[in-house]
mmCIF file of C-alpha atoms and ligand atoms in Angstrom:
data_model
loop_
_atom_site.group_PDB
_atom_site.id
_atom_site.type_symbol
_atom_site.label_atom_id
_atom_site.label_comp_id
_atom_site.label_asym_id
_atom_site.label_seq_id
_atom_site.Cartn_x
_atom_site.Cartn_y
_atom_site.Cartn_z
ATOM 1 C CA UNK A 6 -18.207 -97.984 -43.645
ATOM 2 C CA UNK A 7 -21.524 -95.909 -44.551
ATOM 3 C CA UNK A 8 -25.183 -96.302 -44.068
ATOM 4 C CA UNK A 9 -27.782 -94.198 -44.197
ATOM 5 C CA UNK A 10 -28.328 -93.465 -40.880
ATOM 6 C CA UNK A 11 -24.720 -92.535 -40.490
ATOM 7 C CA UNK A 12 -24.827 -90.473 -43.789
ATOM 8 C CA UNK A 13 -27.949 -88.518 -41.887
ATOM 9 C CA UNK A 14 -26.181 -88.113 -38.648
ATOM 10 C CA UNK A 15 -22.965 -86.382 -40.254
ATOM 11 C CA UNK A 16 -25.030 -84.250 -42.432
ATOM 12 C CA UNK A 17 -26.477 -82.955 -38.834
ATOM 13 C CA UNK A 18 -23.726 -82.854 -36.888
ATOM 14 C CA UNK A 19 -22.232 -80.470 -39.752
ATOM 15 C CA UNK A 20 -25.268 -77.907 -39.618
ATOM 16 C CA UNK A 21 -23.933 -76.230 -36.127
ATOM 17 C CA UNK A 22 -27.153 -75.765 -33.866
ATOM 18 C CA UNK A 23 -25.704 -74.603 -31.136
ATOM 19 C CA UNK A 24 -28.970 -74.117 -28.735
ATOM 20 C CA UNK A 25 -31.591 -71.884 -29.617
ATOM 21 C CA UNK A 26 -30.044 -72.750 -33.400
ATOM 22 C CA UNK A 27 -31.383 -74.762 -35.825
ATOM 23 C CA UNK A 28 -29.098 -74.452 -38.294
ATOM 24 C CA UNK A 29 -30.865 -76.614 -41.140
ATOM 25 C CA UNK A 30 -31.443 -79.608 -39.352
ATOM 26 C CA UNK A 31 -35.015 -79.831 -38.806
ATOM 27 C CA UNK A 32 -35.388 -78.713 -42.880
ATOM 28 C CA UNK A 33 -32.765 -81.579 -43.603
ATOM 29 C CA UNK A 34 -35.024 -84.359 -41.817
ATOM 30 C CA UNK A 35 -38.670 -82.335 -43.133
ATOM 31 C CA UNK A 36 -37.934 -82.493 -46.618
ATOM 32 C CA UNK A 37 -37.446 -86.927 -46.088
ATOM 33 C CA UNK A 38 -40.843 -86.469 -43.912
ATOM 34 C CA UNK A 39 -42.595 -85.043 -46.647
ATOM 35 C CA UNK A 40 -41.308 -87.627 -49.546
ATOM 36 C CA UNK A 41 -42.779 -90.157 -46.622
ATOM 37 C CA UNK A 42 -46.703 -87.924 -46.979
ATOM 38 C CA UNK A 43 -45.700 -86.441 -43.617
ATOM 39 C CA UNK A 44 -47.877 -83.322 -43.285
ATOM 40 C CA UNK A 45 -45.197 -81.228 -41.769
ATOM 41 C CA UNK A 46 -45.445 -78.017 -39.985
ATOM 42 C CA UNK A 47 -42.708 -75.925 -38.834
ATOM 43 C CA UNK A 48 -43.321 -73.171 -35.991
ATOM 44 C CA UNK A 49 -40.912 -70.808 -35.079
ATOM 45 C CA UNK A 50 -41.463 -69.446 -31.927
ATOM 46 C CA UNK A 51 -39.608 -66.547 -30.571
ATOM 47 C CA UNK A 52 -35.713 -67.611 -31.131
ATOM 48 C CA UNK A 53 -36.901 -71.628 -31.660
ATOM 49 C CA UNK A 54 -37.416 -73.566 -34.608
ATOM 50 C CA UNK A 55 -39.792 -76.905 -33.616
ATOM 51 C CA UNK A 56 -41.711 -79.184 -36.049
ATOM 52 C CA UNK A 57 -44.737 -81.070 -35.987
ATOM 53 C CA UNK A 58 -45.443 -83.475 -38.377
ATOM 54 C CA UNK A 59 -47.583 -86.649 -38.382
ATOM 55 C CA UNK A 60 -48.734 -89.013 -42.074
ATOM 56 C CA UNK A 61 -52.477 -90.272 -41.043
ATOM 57 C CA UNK A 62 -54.719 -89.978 -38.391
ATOM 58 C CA UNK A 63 -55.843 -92.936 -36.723
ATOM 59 C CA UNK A 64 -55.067 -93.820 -33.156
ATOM 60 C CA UNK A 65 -53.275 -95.584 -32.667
ATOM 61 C CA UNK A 66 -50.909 -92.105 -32.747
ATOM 62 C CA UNK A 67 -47.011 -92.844 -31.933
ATOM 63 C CA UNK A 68 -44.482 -89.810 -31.879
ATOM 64 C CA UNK A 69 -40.798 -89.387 -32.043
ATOM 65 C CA UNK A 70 -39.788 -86.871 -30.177
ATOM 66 C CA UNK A 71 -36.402 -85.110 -30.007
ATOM 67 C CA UNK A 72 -33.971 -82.094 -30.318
ATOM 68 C CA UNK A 73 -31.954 -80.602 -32.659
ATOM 69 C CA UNK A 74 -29.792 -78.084 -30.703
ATOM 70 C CA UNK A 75 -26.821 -79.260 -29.421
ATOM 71 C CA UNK A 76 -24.666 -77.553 -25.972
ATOM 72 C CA UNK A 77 -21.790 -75.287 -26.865
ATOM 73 C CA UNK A 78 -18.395 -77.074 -27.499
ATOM 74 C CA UNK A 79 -15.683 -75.494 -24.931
ATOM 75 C CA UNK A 80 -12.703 -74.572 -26.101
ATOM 76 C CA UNK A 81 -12.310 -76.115 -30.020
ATOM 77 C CA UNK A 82 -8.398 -77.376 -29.054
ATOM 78 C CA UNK A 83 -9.293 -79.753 -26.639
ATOM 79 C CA UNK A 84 -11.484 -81.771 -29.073
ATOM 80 C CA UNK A 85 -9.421 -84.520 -31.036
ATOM 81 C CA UNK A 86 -11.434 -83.798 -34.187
ATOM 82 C CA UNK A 87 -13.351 -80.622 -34.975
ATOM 83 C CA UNK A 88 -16.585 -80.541 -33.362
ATOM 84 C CA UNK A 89 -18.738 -79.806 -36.211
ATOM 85 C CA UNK A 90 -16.276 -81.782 -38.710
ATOM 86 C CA UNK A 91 -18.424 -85.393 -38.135
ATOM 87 C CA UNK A 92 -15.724 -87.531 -38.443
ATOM 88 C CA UNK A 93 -15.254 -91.142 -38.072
ATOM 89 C CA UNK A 94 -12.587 -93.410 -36.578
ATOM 90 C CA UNK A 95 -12.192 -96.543 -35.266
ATOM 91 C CA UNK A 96 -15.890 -97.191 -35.472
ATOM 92 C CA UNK A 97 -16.845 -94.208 -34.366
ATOM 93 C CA UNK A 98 -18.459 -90.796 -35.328
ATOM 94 C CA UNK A 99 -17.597 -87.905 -33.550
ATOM 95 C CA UNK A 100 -19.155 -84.712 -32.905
ATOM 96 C CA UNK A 101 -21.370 -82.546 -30.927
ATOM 97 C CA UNK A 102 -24.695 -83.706 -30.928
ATOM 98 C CA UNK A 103 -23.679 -87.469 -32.166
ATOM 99 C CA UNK A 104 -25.032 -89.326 -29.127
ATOM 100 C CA UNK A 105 -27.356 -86.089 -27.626
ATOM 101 C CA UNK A 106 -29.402 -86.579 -30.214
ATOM 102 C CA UNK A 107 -28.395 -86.048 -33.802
ATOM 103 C CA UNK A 108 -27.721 -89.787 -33.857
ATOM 104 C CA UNK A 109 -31.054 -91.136 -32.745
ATOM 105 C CA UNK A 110 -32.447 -88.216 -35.178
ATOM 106 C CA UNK A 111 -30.909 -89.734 -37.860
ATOM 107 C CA UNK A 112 -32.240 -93.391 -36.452
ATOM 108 C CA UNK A 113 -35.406 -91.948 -36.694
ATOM 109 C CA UNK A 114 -35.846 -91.229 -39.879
ATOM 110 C CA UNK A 115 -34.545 -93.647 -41.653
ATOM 111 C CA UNK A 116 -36.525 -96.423 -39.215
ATOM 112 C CA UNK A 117 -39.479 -94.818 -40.227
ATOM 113 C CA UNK A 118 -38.668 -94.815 -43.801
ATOM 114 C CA UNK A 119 -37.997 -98.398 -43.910
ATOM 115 C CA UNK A 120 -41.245 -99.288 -41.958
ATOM 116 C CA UNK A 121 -43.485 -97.422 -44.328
ATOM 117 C CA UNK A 122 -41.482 -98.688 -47.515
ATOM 118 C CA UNK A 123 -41.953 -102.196 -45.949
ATOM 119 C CA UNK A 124 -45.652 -101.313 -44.064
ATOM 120 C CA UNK A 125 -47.245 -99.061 -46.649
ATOM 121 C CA UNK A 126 -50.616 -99.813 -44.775
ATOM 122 C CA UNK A 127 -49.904 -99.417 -41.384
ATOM 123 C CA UNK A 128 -52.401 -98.810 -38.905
ATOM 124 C CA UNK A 129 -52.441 -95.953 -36.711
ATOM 125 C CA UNK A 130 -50.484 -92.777 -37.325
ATOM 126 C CA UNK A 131 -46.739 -91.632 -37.033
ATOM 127 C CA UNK A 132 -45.151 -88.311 -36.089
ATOM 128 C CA UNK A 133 -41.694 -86.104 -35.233
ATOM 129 C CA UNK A 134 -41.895 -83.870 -32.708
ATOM 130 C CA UNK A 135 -38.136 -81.917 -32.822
ATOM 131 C CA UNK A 136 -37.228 -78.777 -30.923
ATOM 132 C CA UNK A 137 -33.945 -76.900 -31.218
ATOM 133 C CA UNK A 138 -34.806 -75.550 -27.539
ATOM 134 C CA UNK A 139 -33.395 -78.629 -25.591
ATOM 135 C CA UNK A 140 -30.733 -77.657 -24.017
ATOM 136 C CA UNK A 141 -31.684 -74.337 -23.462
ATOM 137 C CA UNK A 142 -34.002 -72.603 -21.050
ATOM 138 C CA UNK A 143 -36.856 -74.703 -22.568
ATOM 139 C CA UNK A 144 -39.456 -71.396 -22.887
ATOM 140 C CA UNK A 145 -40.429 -71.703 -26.734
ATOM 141 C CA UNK A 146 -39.996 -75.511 -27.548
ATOM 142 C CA UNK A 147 -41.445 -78.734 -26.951
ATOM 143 C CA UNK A 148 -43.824 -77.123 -24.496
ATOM 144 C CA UNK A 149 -45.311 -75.102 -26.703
ATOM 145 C CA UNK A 150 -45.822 -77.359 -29.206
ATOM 146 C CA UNK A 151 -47.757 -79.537 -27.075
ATOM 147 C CA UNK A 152 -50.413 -76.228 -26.232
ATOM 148 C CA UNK A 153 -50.483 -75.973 -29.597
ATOM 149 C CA UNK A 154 -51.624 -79.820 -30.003
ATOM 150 C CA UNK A 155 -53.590 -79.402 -26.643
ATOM 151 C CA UNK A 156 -55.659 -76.508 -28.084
ATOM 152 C CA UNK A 157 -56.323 -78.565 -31.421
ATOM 153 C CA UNK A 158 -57.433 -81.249 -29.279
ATOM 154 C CA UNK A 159 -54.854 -83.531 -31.316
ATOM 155 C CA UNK A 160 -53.662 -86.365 -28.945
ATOM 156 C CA UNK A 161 -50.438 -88.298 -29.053
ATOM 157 C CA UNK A 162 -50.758 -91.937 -27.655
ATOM 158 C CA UNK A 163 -47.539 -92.766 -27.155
ATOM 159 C CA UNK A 164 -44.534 -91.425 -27.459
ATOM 160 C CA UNK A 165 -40.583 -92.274 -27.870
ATOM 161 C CA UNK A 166 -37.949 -89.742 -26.772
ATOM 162 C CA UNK A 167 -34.377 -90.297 -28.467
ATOM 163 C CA UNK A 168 -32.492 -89.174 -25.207
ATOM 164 C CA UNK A 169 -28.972 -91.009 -24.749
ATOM 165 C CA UNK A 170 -30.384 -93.047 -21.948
ATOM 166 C CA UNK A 171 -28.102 -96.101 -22.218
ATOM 167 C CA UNK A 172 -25.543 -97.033 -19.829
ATOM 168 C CA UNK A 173 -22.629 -99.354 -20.964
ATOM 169 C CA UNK A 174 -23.994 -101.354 -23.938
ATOM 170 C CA UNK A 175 -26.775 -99.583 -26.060
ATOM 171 C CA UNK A 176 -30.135 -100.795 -25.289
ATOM 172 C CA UNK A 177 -29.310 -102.303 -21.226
ATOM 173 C CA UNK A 178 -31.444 -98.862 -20.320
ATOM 174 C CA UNK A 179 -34.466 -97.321 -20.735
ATOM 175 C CA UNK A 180 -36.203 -94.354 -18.956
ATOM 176 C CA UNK A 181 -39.598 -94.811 -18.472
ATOM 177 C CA UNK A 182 -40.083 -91.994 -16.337
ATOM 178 C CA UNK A 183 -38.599 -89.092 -14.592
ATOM 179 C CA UNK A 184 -38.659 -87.757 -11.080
ATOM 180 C CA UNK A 185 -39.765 -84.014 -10.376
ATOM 181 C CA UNK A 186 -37.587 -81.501 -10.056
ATOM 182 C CA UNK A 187 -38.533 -78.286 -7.536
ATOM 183 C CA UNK A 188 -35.742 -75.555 -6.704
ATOM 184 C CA UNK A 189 -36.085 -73.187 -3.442
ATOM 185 C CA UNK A 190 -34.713 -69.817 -3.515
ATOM 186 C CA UNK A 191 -34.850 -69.112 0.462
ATOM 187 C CA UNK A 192 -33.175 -66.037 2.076
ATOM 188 C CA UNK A 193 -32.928 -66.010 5.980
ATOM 189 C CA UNK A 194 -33.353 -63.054 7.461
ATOM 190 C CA UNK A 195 -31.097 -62.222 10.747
ATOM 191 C CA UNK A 196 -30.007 -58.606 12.252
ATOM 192 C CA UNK A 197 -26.402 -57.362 10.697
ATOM 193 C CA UNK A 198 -23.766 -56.021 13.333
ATOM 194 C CA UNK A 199 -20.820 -56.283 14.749
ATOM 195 C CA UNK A 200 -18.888 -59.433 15.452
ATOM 196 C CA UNK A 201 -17.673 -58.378 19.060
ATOM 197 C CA UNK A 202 -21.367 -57.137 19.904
ATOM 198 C CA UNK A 203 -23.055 -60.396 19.203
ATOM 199 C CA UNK A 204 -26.134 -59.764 21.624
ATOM 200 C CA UNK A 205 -26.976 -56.559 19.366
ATOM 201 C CA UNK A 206 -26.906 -58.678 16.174
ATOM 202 C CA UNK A 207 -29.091 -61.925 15.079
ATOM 203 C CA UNK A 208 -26.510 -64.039 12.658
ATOM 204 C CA UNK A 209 -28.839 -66.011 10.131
ATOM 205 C CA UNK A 210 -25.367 -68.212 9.384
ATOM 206 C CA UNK A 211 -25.847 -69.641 12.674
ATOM 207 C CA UNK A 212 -29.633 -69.992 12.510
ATOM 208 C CA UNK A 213 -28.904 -71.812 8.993
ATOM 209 C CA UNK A 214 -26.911 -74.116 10.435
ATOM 210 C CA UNK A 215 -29.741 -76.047 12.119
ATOM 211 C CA UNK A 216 -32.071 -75.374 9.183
ATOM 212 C CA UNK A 217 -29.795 -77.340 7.102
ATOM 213 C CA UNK A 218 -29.213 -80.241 9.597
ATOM 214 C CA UNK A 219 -32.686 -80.779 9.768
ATOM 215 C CA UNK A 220 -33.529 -80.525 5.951
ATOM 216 C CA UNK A 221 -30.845 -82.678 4.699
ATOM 217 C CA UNK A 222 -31.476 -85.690 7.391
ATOM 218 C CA UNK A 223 -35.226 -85.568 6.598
ATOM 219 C CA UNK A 224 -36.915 -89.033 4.812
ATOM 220 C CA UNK A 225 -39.233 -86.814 2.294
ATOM 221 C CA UNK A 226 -40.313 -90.563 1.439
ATOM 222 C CA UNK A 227 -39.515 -93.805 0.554
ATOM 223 C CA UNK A 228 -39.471 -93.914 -3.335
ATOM 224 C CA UNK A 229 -41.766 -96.840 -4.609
ATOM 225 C CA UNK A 230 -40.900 -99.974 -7.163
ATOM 226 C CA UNK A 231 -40.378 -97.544 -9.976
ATOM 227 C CA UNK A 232 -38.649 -94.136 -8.434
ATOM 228 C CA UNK A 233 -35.697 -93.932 -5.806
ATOM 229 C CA UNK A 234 -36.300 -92.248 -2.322
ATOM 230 C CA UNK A 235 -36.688 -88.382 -2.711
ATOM 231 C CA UNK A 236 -33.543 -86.482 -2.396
ATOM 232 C CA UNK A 237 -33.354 -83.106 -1.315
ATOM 233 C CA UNK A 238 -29.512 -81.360 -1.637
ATOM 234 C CA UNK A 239 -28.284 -77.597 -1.226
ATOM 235 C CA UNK A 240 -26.916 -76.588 -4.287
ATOM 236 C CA UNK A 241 -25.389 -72.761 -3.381
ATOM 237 C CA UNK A 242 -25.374 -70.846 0.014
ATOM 238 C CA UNK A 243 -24.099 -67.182 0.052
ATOM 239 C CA UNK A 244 -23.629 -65.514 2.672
ATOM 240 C CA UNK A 245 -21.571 -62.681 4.256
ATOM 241 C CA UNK A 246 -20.541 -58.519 3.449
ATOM 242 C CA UNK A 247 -17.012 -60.276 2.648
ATOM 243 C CA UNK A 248 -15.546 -57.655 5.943
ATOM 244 C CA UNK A 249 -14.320 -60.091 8.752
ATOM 245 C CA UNK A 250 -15.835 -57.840 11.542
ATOM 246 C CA UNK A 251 -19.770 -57.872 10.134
ATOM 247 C CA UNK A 252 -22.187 -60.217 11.300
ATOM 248 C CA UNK A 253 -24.359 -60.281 7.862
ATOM 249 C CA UNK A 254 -27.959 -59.263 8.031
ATOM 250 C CA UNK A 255 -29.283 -62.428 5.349
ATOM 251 C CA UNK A 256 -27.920 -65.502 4.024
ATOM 252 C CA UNK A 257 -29.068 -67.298 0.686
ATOM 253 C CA UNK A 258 -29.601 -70.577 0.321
ATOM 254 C CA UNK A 259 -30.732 -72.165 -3.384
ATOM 255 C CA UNK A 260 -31.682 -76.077 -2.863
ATOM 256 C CA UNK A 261 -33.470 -78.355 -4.678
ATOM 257 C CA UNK A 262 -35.862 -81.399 -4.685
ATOM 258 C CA UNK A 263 -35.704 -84.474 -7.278
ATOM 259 C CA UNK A 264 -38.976 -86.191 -6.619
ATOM 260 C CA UNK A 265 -40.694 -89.183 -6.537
ATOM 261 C CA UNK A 266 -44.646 -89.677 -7.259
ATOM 262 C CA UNK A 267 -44.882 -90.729 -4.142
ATOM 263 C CA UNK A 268 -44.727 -86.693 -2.759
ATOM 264 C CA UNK A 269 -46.168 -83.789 -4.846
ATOM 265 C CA UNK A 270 -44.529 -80.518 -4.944
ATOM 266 C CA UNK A 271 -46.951 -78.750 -3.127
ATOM 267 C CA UNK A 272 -46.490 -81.210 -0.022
ATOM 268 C CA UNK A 273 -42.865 -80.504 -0.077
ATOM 269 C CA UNK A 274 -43.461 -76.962 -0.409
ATOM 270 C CA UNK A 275 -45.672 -77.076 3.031
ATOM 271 C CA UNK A 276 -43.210 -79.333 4.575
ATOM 272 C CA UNK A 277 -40.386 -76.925 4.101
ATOM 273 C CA UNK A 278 -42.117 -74.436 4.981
ATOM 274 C CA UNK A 279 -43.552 -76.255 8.520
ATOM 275 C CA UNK A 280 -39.542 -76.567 9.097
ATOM 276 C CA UNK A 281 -38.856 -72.722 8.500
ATOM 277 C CA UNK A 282 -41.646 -72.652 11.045
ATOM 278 C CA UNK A 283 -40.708 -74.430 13.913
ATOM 279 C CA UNK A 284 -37.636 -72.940 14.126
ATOM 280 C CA UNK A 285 -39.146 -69.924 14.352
ATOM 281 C CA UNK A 286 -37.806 -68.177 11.711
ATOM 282 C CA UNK A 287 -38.025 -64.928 9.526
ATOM 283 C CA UNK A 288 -37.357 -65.884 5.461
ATOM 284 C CA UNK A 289 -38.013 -64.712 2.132
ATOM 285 C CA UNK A 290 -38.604 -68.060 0.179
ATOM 286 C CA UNK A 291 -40.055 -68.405 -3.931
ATOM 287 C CA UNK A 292 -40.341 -71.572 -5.829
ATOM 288 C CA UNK A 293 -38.996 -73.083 -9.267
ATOM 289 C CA UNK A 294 -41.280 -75.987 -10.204
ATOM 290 C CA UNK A 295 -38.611 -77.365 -13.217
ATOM 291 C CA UNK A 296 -40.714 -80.158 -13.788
ATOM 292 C CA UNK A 297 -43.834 -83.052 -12.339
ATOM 293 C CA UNK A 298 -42.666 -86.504 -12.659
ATOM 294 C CA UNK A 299 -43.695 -89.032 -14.598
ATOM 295 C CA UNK A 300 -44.021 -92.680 -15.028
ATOM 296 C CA UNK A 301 -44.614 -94.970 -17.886
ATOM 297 C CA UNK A 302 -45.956 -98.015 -16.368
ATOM 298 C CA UNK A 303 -45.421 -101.787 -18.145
ATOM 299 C CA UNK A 304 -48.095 -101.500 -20.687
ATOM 300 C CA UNK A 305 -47.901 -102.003 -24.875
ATOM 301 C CA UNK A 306 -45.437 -99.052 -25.194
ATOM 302 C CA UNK A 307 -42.837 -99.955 -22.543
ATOM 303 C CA UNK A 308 -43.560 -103.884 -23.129
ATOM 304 C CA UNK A 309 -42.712 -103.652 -27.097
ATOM 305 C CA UNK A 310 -39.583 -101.273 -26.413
ATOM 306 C CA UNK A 311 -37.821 -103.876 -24.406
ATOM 307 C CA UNK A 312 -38.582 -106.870 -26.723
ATOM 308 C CA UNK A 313 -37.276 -104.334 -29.511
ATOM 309 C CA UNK A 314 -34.245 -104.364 -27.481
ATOM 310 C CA UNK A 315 -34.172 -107.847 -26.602
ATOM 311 C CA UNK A 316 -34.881 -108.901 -30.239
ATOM 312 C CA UNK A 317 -32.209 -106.825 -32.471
ATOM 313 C CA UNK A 318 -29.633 -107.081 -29.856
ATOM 314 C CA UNK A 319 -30.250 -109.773 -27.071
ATOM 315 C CA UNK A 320 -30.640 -107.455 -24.448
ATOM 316 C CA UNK A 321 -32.990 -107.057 -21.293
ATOM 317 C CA UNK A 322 -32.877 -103.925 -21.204
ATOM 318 C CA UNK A 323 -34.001 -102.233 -17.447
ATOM 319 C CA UNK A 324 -36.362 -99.512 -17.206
ATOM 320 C CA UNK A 325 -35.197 -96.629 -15.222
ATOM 321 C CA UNK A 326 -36.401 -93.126 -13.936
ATOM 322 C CA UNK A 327 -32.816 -92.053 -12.872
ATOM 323 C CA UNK A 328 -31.372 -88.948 -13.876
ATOM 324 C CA UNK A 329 -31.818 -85.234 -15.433
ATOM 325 C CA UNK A 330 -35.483 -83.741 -16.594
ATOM 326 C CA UNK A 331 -35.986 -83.907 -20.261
ATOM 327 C CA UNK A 332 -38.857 -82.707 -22.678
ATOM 328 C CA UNK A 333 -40.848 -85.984 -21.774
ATOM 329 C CA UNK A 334 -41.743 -84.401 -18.924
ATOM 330 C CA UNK A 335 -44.341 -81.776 -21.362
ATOM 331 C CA UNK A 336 -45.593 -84.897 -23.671
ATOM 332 C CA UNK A 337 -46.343 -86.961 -20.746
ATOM 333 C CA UNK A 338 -48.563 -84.079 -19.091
ATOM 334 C CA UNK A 339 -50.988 -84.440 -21.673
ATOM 335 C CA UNK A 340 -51.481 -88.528 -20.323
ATOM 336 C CA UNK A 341 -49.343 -89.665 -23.119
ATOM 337 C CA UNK A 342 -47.480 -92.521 -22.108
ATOM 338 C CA UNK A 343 -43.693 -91.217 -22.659
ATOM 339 C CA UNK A 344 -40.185 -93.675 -22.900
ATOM 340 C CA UNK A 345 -36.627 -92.561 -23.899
ATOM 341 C CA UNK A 346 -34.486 -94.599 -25.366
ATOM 342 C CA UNK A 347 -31.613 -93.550 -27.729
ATOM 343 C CA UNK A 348 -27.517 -94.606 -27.396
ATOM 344 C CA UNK A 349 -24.585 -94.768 -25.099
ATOM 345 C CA UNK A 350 -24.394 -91.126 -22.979
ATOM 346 C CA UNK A 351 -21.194 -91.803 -21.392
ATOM 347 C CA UNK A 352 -19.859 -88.260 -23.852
ATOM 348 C CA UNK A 353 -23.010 -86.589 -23.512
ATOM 349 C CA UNK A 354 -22.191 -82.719 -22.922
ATOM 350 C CA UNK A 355 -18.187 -83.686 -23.012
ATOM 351 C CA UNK A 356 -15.412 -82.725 -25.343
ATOM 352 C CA UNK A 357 -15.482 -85.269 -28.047
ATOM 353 C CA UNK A 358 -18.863 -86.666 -28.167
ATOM 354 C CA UNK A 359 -19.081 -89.521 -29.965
ATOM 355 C CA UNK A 360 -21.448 -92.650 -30.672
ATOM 356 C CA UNK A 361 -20.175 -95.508 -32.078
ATOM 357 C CA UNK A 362 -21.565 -96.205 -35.890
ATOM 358 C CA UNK A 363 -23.076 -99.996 -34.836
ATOM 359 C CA UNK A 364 -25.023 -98.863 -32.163
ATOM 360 C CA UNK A 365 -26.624 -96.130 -34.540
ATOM 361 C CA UNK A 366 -27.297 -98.961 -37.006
ATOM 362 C CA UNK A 367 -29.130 -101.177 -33.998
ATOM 363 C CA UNK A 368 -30.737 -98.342 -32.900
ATOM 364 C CA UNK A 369 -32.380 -98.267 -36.472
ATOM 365 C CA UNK A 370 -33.347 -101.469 -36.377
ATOM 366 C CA UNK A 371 -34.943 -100.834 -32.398
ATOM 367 C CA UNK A 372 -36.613 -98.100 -33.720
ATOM 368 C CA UNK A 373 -38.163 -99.654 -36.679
ATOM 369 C CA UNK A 374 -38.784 -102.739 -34.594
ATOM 370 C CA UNK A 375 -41.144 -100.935 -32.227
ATOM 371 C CA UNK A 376 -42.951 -99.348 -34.848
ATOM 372 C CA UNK A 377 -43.700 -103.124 -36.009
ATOM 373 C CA UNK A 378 -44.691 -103.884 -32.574
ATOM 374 C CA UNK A 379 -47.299 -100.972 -32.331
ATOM 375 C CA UNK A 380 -48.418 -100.302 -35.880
ATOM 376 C CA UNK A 381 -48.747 -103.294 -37.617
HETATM 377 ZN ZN1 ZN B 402 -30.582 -84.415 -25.223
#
């Protein structure tokens, strides 16, 4: 079995990007772009290679957005076929970086080659955004790309993120929004000591333990019709000199929020900090914003997506704002209206990633759909 998206998504998976590398995909996909009349542009930024390329520039402007970096393998003998080999069996291709996101790269491209062979006067305007800073501590991707388009005053309308964001079949998901993310790096301060003089020492394990109680049973808020309830979990406490007679004289606790727009982070931050309060005690405590949420509400973006879905594979698909951050979270900041869709992520970041080759060829046809929707 071959097709072109297929062909396209081996020839990726074989260029090993492992994050902040490249490795030749983004040049791969840019020299199809230009034979399209992208104008392409290709900014290296520290230790990341991103692209920006767009053919016309009428609104309305619709972007692909993705990444070309992949997560490190793990140990090469646990995979059934060689990571970076691309091989298929039993209907599917395997590989790191098949279903996170060199498939829906590859679905991409060759959607928006068919639309403009078939639509060679389109309205509006097309264009990739790709990153091969994903995965990775996000500093020099995505993000800066978008100051860069900020600065130009160049506006994106909408925008369609190839994340893996389906579930069991491809297509019965779509994320049409993300909740916030906010870590807290707190350190409690007690007195250290020893443990058979108690009434010298101040044990901040023991004042924690409250702390905690109250923090994990609190109802930061309700959610709303398109985000679940707020959750707030502990992720790492330390604590403790390690000697079994010592009292320590701090104990760490990293936690973090995932967040609904029905709280900002700056509310949570004074809530938190109203708790540290009224239990009167001493702390060291910094911040980590990760990421502001965002929603795409049912408008022409999210509205042709699902009857992409529904029409190629007879799907209702549901829209969801479950799970991770991901670089919609930058696009969306600029009031673009943001949705991922992309395949099956039940091997995302595993051994043996794979992606089966019929969902990449109805994720074509999705893809190519939508742009049919919203450009002609
Ligand atoms: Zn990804």
């Amino acid at each position: 079995m071959t097709s072109e998206t297929l062909n396209l998504a081996r020839a990726l998976i074989q260029r090993p990007s492992v994050t902040p590398e490249d490795a030749g995909c983004q040049s791969l996909m840019n020299e199809r772009l230009s034979k399209l009349g992208f104008n392409v542009e290709e900014l290296f930024y520290t230790d990341t290679l991103n692209t920006w390329a767009r053919k016309g520039s009428q609104s309305p402007h619709f972007c692909f957005a993705g990444h070309t970096d992949v997560v490190p393998t793990g140990r090469l003998e646990d995979w059934t076929f060689p990571p970076f080999a691309a091989e298929i069996s039993d209907g599917m291709l395997h590989g790191r970086g098949a279903a996170d996101m060199k498939g829906s790269l590859a679905a991409m491209i060759v959607a928006t080659e068919r639309f403009i062979k078939n639509n060679p006067n389109h309205k509006g305007s097309i264009s990739f955004l790709i990153t091969s800073d994903e995965e990775g501590p996000f500093i020099n991707g995505t993000t800066k790309v978008v100051d860069l388009l900020e600065s130009r005053n160049e506006k994106i309308d909408m925008c369609l993120v190839g994340e893996p964001s389906s579930r069991d079949i491809l297509g019965d998901v779509v994320k049409n929004g993300r909740r916030g993310s906010l870590t807290g790096h707190l350190t409690l301060i007690g007195k250290q000591g020893h443990v058979a003089y108690p009434h010298l020492a101040k044990n901040p394990i023991h004042l924690a333990g409250k702390l905690i109680d109250e923090l994990s049973n609190t109802v930061w808020d309700n959610g709303n019709a398109f985000f679940p309830a707020t959750s707030f979990q502990i992720s790492n406490i330390h604590g403790g000199t390690g000697a079994g007679n010592v009292i320590p004289g701090t104990i760490d606790i990293q936690f973090n929020f995932r967040f609904s727009t029905e709280v900002t982070a700056d509310e949570l931050k004074t809530r938190v900090i109203k708790v540290l309060t009224t239990h009167n005690l001493q702390y060291k405590l910094d911040w980590t914003l990760n990421g502001l949420p965002f929603l795409t509400e049912p408008g022409l973006l999210l509205d042709a997506t699902l009857k992409a879905i529904k029409d190629v594979t007879g799907i209702d698909a549901n829209p969801e704002t479950t799970g991770g951050t991901s670089d919609g979270r930058f696009i969306a900041q600029t009031g673009c209206k943001v949705i991922e869709l992309g395949p099956i992520n039940k091997t995302i970041h595993q051994i043996d990633e794979c992606v089966s080759i019929h969902d990449l060829e109805q994720l074509t046809d999705i893809y190519e759909a939508i742009l049919v929707e919203l450009l002609t």
